[in-house]
Coordinates of C-alpha atoms in Angstrom, one line a residue:
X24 CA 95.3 207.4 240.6
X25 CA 93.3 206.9 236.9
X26 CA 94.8 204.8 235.0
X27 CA 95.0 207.7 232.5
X28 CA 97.5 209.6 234.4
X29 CA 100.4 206.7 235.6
X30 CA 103.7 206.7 234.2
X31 CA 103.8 210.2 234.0
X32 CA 106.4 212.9 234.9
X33 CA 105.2 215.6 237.5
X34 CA 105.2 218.3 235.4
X35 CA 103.5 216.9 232.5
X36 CA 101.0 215.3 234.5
X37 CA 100.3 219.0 236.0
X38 CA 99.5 220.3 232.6
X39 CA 97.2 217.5 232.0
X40 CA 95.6 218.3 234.9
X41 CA 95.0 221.8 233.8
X42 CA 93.9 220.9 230.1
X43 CA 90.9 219.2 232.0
X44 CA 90.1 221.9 234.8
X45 CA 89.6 224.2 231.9
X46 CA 87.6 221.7 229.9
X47 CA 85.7 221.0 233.2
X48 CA 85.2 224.0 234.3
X49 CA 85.0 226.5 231.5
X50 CA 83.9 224.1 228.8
X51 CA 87.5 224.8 226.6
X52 CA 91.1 225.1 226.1
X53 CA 93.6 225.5 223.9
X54 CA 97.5 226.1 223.5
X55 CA 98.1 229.6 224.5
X56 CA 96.4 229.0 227.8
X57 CA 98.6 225.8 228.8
X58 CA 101.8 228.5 227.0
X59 CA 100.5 231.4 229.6
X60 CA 99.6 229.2 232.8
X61 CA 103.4 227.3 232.9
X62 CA 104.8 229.6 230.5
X63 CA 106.5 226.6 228.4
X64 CA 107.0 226.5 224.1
X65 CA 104.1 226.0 221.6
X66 CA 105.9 222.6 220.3
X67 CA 105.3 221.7 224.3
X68 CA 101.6 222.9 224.7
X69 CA 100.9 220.7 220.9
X70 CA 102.8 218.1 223.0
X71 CA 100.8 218.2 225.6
X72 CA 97.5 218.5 224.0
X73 CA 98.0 215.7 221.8
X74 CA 99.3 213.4 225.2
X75 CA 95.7 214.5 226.6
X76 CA 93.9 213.6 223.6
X77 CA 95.8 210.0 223.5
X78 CA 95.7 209.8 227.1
X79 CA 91.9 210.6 227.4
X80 CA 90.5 210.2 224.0
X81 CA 86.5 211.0 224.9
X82 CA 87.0 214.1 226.3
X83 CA 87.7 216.8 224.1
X84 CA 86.7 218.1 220.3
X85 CA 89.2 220.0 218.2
X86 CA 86.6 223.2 217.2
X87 CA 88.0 224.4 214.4
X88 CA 85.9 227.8 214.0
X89 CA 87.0 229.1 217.7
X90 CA 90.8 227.3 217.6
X91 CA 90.0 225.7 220.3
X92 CA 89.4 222.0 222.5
X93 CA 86.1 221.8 223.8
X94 CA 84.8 218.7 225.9
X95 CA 83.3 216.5 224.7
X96 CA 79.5 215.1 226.0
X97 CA 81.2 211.9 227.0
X98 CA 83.6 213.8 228.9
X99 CA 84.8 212.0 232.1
X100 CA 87.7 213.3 234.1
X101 CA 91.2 211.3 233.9
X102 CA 93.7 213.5 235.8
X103 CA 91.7 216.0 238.1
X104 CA 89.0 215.5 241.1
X105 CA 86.5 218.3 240.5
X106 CA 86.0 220.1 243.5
X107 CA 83.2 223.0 243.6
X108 CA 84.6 224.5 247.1
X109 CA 88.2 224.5 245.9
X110 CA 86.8 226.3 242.5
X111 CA 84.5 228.7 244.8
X112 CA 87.7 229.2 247.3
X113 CA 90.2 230.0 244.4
X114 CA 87.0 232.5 243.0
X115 CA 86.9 234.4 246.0
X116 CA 90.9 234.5 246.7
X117 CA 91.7 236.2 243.3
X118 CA 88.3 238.7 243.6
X119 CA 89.6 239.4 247.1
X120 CA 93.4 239.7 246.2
X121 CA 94.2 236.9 247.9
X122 CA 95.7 235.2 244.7
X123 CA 96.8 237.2 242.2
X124 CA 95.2 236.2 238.7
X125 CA 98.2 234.9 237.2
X126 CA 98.2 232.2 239.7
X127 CA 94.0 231.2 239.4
X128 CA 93.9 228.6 236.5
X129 CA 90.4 230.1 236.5
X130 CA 90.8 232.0 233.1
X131 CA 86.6 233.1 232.9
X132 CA 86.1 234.4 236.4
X133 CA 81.9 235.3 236.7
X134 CA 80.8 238.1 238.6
X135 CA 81.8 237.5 242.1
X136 CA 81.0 239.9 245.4
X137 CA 81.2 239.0 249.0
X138 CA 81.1 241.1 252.6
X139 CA 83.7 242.8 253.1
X140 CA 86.2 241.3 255.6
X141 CA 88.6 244.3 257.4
X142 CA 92.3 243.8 256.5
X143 CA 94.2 242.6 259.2
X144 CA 97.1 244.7 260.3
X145 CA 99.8 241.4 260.4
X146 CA 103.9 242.7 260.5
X147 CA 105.8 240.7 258.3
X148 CA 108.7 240.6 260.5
X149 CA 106.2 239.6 262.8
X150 CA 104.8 236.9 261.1
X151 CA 108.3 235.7 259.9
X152 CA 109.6 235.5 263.4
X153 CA 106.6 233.2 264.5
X154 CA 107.5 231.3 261.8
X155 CA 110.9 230.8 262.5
X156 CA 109.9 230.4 266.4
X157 CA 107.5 227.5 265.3
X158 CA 110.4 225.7 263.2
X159 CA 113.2 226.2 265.7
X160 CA 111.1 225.4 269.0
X161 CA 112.0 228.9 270.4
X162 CA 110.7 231.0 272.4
X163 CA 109.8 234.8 272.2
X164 CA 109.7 237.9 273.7
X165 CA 107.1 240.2 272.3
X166 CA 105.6 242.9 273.4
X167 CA 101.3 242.8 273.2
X168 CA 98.3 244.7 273.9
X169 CA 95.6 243.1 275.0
X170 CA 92.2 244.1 275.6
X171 CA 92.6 242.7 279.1
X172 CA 95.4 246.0 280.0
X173 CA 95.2 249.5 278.9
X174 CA 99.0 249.7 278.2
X175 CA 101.0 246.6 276.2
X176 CA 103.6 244.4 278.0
X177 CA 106.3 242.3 277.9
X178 CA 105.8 238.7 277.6
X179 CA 107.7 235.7 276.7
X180 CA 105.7 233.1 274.6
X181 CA 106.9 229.8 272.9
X182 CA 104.5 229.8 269.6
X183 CA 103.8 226.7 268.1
X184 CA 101.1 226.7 265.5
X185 CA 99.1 229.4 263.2
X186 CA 95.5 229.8 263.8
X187 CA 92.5 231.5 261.6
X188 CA 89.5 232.2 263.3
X189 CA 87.2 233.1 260.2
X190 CA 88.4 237.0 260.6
X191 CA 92.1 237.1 262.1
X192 CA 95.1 235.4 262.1
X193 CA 96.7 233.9 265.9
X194 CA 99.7 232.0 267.3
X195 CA 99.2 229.2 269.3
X196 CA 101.4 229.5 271.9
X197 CA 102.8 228.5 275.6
X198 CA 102.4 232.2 277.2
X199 CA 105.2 231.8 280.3
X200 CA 103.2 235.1 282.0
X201 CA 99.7 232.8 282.7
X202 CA 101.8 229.7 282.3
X203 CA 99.7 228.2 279.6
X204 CA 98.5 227.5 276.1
X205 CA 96.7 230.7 274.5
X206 CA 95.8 232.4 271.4
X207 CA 97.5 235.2 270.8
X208 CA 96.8 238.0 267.2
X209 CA 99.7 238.6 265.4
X210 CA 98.4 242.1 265.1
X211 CA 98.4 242.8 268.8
X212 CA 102.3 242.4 268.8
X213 CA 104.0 245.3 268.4
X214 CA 107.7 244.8 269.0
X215 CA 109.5 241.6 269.4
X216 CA 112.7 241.5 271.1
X217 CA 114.5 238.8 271.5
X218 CA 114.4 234.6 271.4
X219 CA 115.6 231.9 273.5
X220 CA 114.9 228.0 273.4
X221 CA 111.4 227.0 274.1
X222 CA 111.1 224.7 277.1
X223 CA 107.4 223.8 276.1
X224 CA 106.4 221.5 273.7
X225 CA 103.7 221.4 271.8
X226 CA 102.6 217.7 272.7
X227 CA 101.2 219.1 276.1
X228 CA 99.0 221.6 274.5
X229 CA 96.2 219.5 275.1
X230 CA 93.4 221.7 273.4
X231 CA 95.1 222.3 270.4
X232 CA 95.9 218.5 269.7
X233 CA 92.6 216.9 270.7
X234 CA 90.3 216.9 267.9
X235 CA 86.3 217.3 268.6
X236 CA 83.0 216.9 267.1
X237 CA 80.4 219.6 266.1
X238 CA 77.1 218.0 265.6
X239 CA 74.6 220.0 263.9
X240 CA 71.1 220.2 262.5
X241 CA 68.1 222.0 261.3
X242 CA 66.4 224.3 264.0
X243 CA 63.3 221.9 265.6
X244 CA 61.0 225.1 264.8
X245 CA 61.4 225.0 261.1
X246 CA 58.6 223.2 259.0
X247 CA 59.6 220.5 257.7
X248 CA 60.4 221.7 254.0
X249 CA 62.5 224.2 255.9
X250 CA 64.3 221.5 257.2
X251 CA 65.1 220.0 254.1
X252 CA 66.9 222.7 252.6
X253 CA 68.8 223.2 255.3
X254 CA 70.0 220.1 255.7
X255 CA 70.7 220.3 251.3
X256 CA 72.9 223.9 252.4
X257 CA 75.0 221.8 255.3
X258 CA 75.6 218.4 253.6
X259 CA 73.3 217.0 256.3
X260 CA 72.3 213.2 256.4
X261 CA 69.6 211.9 258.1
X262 CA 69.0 215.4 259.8
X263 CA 72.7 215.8 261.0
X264 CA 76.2 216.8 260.0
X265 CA 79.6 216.2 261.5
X266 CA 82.1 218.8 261.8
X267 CA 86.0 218.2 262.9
X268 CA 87.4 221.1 265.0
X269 CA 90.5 221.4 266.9
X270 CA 89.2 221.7 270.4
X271 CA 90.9 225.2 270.7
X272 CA 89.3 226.3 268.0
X273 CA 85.8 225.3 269.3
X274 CA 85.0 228.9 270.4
X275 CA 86.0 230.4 266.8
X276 CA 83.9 227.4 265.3
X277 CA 80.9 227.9 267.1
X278 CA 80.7 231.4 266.8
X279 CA 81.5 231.5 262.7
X280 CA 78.3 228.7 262.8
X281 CA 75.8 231.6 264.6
X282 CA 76.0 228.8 267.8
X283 CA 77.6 231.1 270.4
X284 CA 74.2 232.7 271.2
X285 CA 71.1 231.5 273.1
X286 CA 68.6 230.1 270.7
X287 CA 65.7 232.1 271.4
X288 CA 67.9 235.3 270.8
X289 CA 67.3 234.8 266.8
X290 CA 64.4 233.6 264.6
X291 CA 64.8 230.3 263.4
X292 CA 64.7 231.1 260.1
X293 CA 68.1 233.4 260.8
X294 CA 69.4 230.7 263.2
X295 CA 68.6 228.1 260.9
X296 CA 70.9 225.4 262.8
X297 CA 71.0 224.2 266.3
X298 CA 74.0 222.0 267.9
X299 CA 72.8 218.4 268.4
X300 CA 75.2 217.2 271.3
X301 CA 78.1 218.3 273.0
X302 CA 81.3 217.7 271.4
X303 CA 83.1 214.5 271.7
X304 CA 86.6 213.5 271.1
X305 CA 87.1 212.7 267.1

């Protein structure tokens, strides 16, 4: 922790933290954004711009013409760890209604569009149960259609962890039909019925626990400059990057990476990145 920020009570040092994400970020603060984000008094939001000023003295300029703290060119942050992808995440969960505004400390949002991602019929009954399922160690009897049967059927299932594979939401879960760990959509169960206690456990889930590594790099057939840029866009070094998966999750991984296809079924310039090695144990 910076030195700037000990001794200090959670909720104060939570306000300092976002005096500097707007100073960071969007270049300015001033009371009525700290009153509106925590929704505390003007004598507190002085307060706590005056502790940030003590606190981190460099960092911001009182403008007087725009009533406002600006930072500073010294400015060096005290209480918060920029993060572009947590900035870029929080962007796109407010444009996508994800986050509602009120809760973005982002106050200056720039134009933002993405694709379009299909909403995802989940129950909330459905989803509470799992939830429940997963704290209690029960298990459940639900009622699913699969792609595998025309009609939906009975099953009992013991669900002990929530998956995301890029596009739809899942339960891990010991499936008592097949006798083993599966993924199963939370908008493919229609009706649950009834629980009972779970006699697996999620230690034996083997896939789900073991973590593996996805080793990627450029495609060989780019030119070298190619190469380079791609390597910039994946955080490569030395030609290669490592990424952590859940070895359940390997399928969802490698097809959300454009690896789930033969190589020569794309250009290389669409491909752009090839799988180095087989995944190990991380």
């Amino acid at each position: 922790m910076p030195e700037a920020a000990a001794a200090l009570k959670w909720g104060v040092e939570r306000r300092l933290e976002f005096i500097e994400f707007r100073l960071y970020w969007e270049g300015g603060v001033n009371r009525s954004d700290i009153i509106g984000a925590f929704d505390v008094s003007v004598p507190q939001a002085s307060k706590d711009l005056t502790l940030y000023q003590e606190r981190a003295p460099q960092n911001a300029i009182y403008d007087k013409s725009a009533k406002r703290y600006i930072a500073s060119n010294e400015f060096q942050p005290c209480f918060l760890k920029p993060d572009a992808g947590q900035y870029l995440n929080q962007l796109r969960s407010v444009a996508e209604g994800i986050l509602a505004p009120s809760e973005s400390w982002i106050a200056h949002s720039p134009p933002y569009a993405g694709p379009p991602v299909p909403a995802r019929g989940v129950n909330n009954d459905t989803l509470r149960t799992m939830l429940a399922a997963i704290r209690q160690n029960q298990a459940v009897e639900i009622k699913y259609q699969s792609l595998s049967s025309d009609d939906p059927r009975w099953r009992w299932i013991a669900p002990h962890a929530i998956g995301f594979d890029g596009f739809r939401w899942h339960t891990r879960a010991f499936c008592e039909v097949s006798r083993s760990f599966k993924d199963f959509l939370l908008s493919r169960i229609i009706e649950v019925r009834s629980t009972r206690p779970s006699e697996a456990s999620p230690e034996d889930d083997a896939d789900w626990n073991e973590l593996i590594t996805l080793e990627i790099g450029p495609h060989p057939e780019l030119s070298e400059s190619q190469k380079r840029i791609i390597a910039l866009d994946y955080g490569m070094r030395g030609g290669r990057a490592q990424i952590q998966v859940r070895k359940a999750l390997r399928y969802y991984a490698l097809r959300r990476l454009g690896l789930d296809t033969p190589l020569e079924a794309r250009r290389p310039q669409d491909q752009q990145i090839v799988l180095l090695r087989e995944p190990a144990s991380g």
